Short mmCIF file of C-alpha atoms and ligand atoms in Angstrom, two decimals:
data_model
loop_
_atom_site.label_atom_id
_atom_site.label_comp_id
_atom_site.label_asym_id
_atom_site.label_seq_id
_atom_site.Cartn_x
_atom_site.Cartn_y
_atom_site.Cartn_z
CA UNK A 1 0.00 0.00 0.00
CA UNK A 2 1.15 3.35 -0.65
CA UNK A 3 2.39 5.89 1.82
CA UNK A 4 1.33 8.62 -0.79
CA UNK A 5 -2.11 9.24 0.10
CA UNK A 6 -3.84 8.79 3.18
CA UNK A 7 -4.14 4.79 4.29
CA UNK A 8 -6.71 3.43 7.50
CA UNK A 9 -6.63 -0.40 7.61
CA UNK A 10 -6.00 -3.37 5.82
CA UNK A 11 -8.50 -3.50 2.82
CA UNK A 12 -8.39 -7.28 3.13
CA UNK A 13 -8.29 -8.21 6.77
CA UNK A 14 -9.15 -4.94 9.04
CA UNK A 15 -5.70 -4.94 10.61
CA UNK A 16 -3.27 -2.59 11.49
CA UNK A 17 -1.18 -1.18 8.84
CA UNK A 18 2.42 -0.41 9.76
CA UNK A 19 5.15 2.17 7.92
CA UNK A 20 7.79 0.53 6.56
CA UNK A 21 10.98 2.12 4.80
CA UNK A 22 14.51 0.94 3.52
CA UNK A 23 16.87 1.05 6.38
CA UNK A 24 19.53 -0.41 4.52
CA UNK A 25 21.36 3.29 4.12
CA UNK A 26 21.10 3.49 8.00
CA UNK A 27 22.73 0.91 9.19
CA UNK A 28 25.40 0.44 10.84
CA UNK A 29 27.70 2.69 13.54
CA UNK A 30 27.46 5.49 10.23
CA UNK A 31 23.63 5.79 10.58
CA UNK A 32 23.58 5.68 14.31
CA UNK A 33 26.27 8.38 14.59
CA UNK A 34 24.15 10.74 11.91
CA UNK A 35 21.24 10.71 14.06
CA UNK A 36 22.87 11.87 16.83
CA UNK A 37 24.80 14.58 14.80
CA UNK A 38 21.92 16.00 13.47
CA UNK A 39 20.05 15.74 17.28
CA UNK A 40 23.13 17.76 18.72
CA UNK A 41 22.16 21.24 19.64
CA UNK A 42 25.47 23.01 17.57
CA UNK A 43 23.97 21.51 14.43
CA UNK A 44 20.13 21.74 15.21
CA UNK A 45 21.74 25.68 15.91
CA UNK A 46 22.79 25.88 12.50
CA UNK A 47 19.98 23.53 10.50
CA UNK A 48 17.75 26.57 12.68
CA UNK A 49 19.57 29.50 11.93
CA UNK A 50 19.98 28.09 8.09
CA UNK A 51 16.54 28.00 7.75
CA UNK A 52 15.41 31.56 9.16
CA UNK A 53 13.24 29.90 12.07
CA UNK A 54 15.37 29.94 15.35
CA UNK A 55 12.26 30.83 17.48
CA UNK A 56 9.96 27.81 16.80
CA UNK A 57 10.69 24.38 18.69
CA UNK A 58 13.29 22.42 16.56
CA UNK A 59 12.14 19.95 14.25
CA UNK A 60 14.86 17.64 14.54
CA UNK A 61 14.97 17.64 18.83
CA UNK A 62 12.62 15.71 20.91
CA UNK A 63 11.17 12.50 19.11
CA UNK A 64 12.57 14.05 15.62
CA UNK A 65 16.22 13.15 16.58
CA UNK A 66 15.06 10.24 14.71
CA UNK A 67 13.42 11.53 11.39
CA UNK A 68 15.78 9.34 9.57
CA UNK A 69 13.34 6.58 10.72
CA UNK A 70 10.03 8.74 10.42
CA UNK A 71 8.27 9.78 7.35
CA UNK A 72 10.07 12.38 5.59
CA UNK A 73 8.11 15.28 5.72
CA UNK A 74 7.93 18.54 7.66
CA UNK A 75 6.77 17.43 11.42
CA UNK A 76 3.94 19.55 13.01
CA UNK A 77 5.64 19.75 16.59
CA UNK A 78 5.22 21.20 19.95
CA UNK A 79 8.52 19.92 21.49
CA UNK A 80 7.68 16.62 22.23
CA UNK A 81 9.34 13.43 23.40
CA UNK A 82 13.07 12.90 24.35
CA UNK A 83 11.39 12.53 27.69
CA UNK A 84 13.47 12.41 31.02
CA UNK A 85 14.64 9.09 32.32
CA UNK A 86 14.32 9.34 36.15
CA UNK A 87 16.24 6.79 37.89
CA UNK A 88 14.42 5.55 41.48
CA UNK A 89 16.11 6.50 44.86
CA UNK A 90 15.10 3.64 46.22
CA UNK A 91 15.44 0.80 43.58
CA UNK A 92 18.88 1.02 41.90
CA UNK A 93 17.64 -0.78 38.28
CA UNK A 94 14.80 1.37 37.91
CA UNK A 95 14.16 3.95 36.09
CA UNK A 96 10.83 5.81 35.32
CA UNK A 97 10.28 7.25 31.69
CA UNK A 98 8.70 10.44 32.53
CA UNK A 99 6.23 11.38 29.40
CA UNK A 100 4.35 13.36 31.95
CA UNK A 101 7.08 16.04 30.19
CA UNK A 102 5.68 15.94 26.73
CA UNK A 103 3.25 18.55 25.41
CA UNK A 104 -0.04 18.37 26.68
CA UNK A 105 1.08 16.09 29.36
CA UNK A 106 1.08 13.00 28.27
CA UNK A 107 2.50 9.95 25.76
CA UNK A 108 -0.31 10.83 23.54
CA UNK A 109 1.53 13.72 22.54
CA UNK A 110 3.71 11.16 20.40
CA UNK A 111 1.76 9.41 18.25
CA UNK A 112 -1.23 12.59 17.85
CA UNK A 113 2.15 14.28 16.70
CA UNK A 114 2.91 12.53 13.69
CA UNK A 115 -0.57 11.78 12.87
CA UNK A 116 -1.37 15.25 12.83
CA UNK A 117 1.73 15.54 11.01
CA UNK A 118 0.71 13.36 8.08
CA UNK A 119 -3.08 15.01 8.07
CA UNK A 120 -1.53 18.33 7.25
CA UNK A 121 0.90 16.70 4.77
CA UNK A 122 -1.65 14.87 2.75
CA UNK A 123 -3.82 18.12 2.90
CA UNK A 124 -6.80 16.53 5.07
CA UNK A 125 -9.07 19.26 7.38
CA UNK A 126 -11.26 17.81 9.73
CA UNK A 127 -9.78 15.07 11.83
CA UNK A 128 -12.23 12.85 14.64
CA UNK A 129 -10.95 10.78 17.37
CA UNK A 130 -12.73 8.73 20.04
CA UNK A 131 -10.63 8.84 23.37
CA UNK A 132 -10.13 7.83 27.11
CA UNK A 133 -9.28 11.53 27.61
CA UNK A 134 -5.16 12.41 26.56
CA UNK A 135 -5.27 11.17 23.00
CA UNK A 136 -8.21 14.07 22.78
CA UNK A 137 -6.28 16.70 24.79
CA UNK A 138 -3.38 16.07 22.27
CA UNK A 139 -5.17 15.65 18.66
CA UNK A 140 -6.97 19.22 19.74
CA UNK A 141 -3.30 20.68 20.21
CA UNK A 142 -1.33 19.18 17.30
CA UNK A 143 -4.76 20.28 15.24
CA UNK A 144 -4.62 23.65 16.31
CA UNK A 145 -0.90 24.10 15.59
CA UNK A 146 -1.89 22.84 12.10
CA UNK A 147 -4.95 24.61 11.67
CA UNK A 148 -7.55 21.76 11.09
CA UNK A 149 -10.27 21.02 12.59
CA UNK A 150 -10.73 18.63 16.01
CA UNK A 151 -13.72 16.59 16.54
CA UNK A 152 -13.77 15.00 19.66
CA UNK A 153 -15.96 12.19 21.49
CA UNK A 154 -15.00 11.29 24.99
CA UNK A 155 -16.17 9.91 28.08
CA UNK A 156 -18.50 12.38 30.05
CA UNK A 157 -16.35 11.40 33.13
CA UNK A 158 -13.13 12.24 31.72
CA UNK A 159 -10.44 14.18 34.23
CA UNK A 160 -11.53 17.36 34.08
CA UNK A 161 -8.30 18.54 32.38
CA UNK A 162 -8.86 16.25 29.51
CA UNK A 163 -12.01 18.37 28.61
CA UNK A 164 -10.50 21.98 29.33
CA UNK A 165 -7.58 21.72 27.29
CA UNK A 166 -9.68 20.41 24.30
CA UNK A 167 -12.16 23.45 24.67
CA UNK A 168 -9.21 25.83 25.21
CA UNK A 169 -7.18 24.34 21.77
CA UNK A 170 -10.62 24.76 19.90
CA UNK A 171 -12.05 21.07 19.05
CA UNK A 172 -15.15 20.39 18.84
CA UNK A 173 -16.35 18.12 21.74
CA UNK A 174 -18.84 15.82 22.03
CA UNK A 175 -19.12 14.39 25.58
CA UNK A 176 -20.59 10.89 25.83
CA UNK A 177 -22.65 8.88 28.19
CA UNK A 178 -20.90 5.64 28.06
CA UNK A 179 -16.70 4.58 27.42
CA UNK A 180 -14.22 5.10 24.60
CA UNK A 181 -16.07 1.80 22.54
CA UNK A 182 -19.44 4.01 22.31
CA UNK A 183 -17.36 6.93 21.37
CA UNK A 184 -15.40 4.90 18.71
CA UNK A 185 -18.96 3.67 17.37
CA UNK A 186 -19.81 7.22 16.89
CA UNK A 187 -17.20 8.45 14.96
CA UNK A 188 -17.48 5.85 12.47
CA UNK A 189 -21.39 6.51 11.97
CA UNK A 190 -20.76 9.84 11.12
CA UNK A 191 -17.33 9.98 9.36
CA UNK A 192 -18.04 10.09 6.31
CA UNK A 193 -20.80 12.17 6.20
CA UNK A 194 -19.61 14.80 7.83
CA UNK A 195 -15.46 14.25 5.95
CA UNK A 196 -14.09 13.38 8.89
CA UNK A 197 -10.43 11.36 8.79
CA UNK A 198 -10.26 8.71 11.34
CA UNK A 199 -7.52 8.86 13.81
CA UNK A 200 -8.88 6.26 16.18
CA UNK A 201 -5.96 4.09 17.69
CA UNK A 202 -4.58 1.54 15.35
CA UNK A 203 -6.62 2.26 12.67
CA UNK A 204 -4.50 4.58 11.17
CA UNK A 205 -0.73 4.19 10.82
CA UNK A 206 1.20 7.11 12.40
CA UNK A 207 0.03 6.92 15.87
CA UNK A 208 1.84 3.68 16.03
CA UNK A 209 4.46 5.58 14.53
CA UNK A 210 4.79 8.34 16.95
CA UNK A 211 4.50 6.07 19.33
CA UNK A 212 7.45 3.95 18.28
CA UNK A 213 10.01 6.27 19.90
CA UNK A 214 9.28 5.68 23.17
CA UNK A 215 11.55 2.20 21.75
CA UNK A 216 14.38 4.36 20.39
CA UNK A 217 14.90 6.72 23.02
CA UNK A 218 14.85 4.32 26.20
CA UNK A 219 17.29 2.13 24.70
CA UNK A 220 19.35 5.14 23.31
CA UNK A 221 19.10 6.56 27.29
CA UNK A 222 20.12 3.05 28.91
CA UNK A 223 23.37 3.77 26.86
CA UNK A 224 21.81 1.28 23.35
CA UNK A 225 20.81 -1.61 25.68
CA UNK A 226 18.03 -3.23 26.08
CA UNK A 227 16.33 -3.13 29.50
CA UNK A 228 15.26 -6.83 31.07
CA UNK A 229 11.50 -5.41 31.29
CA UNK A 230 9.24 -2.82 30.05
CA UNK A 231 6.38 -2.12 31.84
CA UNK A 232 3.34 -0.34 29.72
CA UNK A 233 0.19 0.44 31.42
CA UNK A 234 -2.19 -0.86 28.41
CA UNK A 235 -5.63 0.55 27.19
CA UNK A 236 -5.03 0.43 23.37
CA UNK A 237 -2.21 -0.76 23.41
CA UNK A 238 -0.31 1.74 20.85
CA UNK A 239 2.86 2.32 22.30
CA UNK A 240 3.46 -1.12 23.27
CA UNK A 241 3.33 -2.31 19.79
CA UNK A 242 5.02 0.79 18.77
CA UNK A 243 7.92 -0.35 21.29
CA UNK A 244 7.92 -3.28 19.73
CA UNK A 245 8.43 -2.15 15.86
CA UNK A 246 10.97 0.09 17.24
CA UNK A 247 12.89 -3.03 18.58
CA UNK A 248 12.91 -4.56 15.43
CA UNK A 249 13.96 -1.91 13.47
CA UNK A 250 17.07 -1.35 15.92
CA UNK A 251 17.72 -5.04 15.36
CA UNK A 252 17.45 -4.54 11.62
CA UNK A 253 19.84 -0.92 11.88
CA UNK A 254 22.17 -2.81 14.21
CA UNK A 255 22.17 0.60 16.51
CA UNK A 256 21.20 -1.65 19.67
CA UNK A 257 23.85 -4.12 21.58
CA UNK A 258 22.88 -7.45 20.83
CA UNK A 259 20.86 -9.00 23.49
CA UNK A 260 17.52 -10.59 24.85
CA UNK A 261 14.59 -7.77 24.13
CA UNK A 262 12.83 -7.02 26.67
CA UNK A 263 9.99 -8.63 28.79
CA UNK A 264 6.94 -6.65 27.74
CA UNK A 265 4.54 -6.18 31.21
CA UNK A 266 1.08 -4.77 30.19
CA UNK A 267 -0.39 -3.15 33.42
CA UNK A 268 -4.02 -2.94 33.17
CA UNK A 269 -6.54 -2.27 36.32
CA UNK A 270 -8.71 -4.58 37.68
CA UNK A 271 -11.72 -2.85 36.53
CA UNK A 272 -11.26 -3.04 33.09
CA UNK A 273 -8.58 -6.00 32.35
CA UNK A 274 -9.51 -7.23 28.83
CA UNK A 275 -6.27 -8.16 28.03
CA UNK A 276 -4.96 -9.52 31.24
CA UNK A 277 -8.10 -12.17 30.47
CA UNK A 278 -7.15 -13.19 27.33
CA UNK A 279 -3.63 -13.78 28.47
CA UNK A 280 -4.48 -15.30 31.59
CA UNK A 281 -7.02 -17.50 29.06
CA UNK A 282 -4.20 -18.12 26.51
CA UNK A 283 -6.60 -16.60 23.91
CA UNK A 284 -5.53 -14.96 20.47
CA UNK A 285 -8.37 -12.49 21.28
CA UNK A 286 -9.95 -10.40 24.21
CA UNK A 287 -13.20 -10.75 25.01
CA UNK A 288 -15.33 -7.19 25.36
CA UNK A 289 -15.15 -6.17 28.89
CA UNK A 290 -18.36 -5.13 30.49
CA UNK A 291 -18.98 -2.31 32.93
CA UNK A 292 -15.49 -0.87 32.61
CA UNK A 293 -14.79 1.00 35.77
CA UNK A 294 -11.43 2.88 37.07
CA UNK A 295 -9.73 5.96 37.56
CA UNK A 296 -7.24 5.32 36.02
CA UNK A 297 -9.27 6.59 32.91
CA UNK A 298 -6.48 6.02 30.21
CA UNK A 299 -6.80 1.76 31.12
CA UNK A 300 -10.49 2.18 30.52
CA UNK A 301 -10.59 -0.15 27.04
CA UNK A 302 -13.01 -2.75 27.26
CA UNK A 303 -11.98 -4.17 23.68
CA UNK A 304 -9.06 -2.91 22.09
CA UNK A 305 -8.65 -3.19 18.66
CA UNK A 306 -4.85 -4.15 18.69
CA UNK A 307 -5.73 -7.18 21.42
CA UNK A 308 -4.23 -10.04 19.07
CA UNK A 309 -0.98 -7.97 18.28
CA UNK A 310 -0.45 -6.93 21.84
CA UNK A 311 -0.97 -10.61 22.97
CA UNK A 312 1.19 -12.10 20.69
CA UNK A 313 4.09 -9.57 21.58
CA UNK A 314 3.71 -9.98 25.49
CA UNK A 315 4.51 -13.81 24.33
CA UNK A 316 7.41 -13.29 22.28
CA UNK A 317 8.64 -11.40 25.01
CA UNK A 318 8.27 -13.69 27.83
CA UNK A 319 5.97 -11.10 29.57
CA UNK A 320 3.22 -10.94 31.27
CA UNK A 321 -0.37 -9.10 32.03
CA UNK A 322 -1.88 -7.77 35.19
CA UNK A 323 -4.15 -6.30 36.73
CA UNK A 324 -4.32 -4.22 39.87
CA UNK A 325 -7.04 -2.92 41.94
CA UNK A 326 -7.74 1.01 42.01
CA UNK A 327 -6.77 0.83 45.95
CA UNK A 328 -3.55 -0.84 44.84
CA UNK A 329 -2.76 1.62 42.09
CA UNK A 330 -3.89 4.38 44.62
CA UNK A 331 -1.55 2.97 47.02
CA UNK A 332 1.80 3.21 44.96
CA UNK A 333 0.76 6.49 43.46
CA UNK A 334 0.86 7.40 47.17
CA UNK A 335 4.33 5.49 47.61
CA UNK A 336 6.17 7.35 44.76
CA UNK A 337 4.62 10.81 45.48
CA UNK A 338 5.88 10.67 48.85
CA UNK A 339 9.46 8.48 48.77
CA UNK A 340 10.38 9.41 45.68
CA UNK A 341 8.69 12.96 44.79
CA UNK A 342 7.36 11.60 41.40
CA UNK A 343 3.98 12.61 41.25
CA UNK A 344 2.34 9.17 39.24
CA UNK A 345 -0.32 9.76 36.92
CA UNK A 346 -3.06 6.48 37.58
CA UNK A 347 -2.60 4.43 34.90
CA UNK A 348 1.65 5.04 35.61
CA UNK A 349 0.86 3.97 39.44
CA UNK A 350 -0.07 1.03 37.84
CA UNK A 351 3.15 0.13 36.38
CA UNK A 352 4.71 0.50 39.78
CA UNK A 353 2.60 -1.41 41.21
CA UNK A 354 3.28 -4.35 39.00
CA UNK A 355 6.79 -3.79 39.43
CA UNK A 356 6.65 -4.13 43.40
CA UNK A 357 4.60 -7.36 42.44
CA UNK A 358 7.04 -8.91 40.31
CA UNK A 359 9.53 -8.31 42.58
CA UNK A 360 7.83 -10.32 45.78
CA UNK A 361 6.85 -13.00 42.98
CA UNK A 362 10.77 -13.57 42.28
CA UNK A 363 9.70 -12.91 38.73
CA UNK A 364 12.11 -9.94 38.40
CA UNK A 365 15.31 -9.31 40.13
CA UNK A 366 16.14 -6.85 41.99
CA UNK A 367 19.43 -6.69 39.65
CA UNK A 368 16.96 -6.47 36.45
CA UNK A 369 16.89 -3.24 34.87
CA UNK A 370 13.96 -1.98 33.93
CA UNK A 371 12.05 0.83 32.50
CA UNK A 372 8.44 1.86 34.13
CA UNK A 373 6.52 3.95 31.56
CA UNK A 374 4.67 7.11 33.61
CA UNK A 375 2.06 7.51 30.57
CA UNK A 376 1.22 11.14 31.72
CA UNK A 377 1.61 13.63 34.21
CA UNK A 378 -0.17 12.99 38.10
CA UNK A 379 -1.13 16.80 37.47
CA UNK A 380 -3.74 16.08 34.66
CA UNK A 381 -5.83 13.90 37.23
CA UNK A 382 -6.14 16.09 40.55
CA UNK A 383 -9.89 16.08 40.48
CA UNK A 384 -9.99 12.22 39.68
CA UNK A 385 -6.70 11.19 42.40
CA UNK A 386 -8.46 13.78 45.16
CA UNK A 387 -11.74 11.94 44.75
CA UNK A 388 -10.25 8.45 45.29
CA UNK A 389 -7.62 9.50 47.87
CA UNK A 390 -10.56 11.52 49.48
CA UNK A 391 -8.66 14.34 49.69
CA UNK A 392 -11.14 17.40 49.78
CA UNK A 393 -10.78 21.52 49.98
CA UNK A 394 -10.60 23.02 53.30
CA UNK A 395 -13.91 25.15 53.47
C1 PLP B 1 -1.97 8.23 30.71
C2 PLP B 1 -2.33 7.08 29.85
N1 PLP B 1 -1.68 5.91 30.02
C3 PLP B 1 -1.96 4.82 29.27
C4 PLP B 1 -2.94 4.86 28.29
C5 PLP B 1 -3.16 3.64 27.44
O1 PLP B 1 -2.49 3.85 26.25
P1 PLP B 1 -2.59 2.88 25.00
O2 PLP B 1 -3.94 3.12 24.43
O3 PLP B 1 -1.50 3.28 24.07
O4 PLP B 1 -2.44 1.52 25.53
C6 PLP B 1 -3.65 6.05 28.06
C7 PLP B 1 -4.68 6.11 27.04
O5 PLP B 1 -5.53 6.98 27.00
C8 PLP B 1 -3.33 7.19 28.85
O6 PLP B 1 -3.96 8.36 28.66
#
């Protein structure tokens, strides 16, 4: 399929497309080394100054340090990725990928980045996206900076944030009575009548895309190593799979040390565990999950449509799935906040809680090193975190 006009899914089957390019002229310690000439700050400086346009974010810092692997066009950016890796004070092989520090506060920022991107590129003007809450807050940035239009359908019970900053960037929201599936359903009754492109997770193929750096840059951070586990705190799924493409790829540019890839751990929350089931089941497929409840509002995907990738890669891996209760999750966003000053969004408490699980199981060793994903910042959820911590105003 062709990378020249817009693409959704697979004509024939309904899956996931992914973007595929020659990587044969990056391989190799020459390839690797160009990247990070072109990511150094005296030649961004220059590329910058060349170009007339020193005041706007660089297009070749953040997640662009790797355009050599993205599509080549220009990138629609608001400075994100090339998020911090914070190592814990308390557990010496751990480190926490902050993405709390992209624009708009969260991962989403990635993939909404290049999709928004490619909309602009291939002229498109009215984008729709069904969302847990971030991927909105992001698609109504990225479409502002590109001037198109945001249409939005989201949970009525969103964080509160999630619904400000898309009103504030300009989208059009629709709050719904009912998760991101009956959101999802709605966008696809009225796309075409109204000309709407789809962005919905995994059915197009730059948010996997986007995504895929989160792979590049924590192996480029751990010094081009591979961690012994990753752990993802899973709704859709995206930047799992995007890990996983970006693993590949290394292999295939020979940039990463040769080694055992990492165990993929997909952290979901007991309330809404679709994928923890099927692996638990040893199924190829989840099964819908009914009555979805949790704050942790980005985990709240009661049938994603990646399910059958993401299972097959937690296998390949030699990972595993859990699921932890919202007092559990509560309980180690508590734990970090206070001993190690990392204020946890939800769905990231949940990947420290699995950690501290996998630990008492003997599953992981205190000597593994390994990379917890904080999917967005604790700050975007004070109204939901207050509620469940019942932490209230002072009248
Ligand atoms: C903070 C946060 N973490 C994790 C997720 C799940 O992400 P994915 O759909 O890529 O699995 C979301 C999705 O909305 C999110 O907002």
């Amino acid at each position: 399929m062709s990378a020249e006009q817009p693409q959704t899914v697979c004509a024939k089957c309904a899956g996931s497309l992914y973007v595929r390019y020659d990587l044969r002229p990056m391989r190799g310690e020459a390839g690797q080394a160009q990247v990070l000439r072109d990511a150094s700050p005296g030649e961004r400086a220059a590329r910058e100054t060349q170009n007339g346009n020193s005041a706007l974010p660089s297009a070749w810092a953040g997640m662009w340090r790797y355009r050599s692997v993205l599509p080549d066009v220009e990138p629609v950016t608001l400075g994100e990725g090339w998020t911090p890796v914070i190592r814990s004070r308390r557990y010496k092989n751990v480190v926490v990928k902050e993405e709390g520090a992209n624009p708009t506060g969260s991962f989403k920022a990635r993939g909404l980045a290049l999709a928004a991107t490619m909309a602009k590129h291939y002229g498109l003007k009215k984008l729709a996206v069904p969302s847990a809450g971030n991927a909105a807050g992001a698609l109504a940035a990225y479409a502002a900076a590109a001037g198109m239009e945001a249409n939005i359908f989201m949970p009525k019970d969103v964080p509160f944030a999630n619904y400000v900053e898309a009103k504030m960037y300009g989208a059009n929201v629709t709050l719904v009575d009912g998760l991101i599936s009956d959101c999802g359903r709605m966008v696809a009754e009225r796309k075409e009548k109204e000309g709407w492109f789809d962005i919905s997770t995994l059915k197009e193929p730059f948010r996997i895309e986007g995504k895929k750096t989160m792979g590049y840059e924590l192996v480029e951070q751990l010094g081009w190593e591979y961690p012994a586990a990753v752990f993802y705190p899973t709704g859709g799924g995206v930047g799992l799979i995007g890990m996983w493409k970006a693993f590949a790829e290394l292999e295939e540019l020979g940039w990463v040390a040769p080694g055992k890839r990492p165990k993929m751990i997909a952290v979901q929350s007991a309330g809404c565990a679709p994928v923890v089931r099927a692996f638990d089941e040893n199924a190829k497929v989840s099964q819908m999950w009914e009555n979805a409840a949790t704050f942790a509002s980005g985990l709240r995907v009661p049938k994603p449509y990646g399910d059958y990738i993401m299972l097959e890669i937690l296998k390949d891996s030699g990972g595993v799935a859990l699921a932890f209760s919202d007092g559990v999750i509560l309980e180690s966003l508590r734990d970090w906040a206070k001993n190690e000053g990392i204020f946890l969004s939800p769905e990231g408490a949940a990947a420290t809680a699995a950690y501290d699980h996998l630990l008492k199981t003997g599953f992981l060793k205190a000597q593994d090193r390994v990379v917890l994903f904080n999917t967005g910042a604790g700050l975007k959820y004070t109204d939901v975190t207050a509620e469940a911590a019942g932490i209230l105003r002072p009248s």
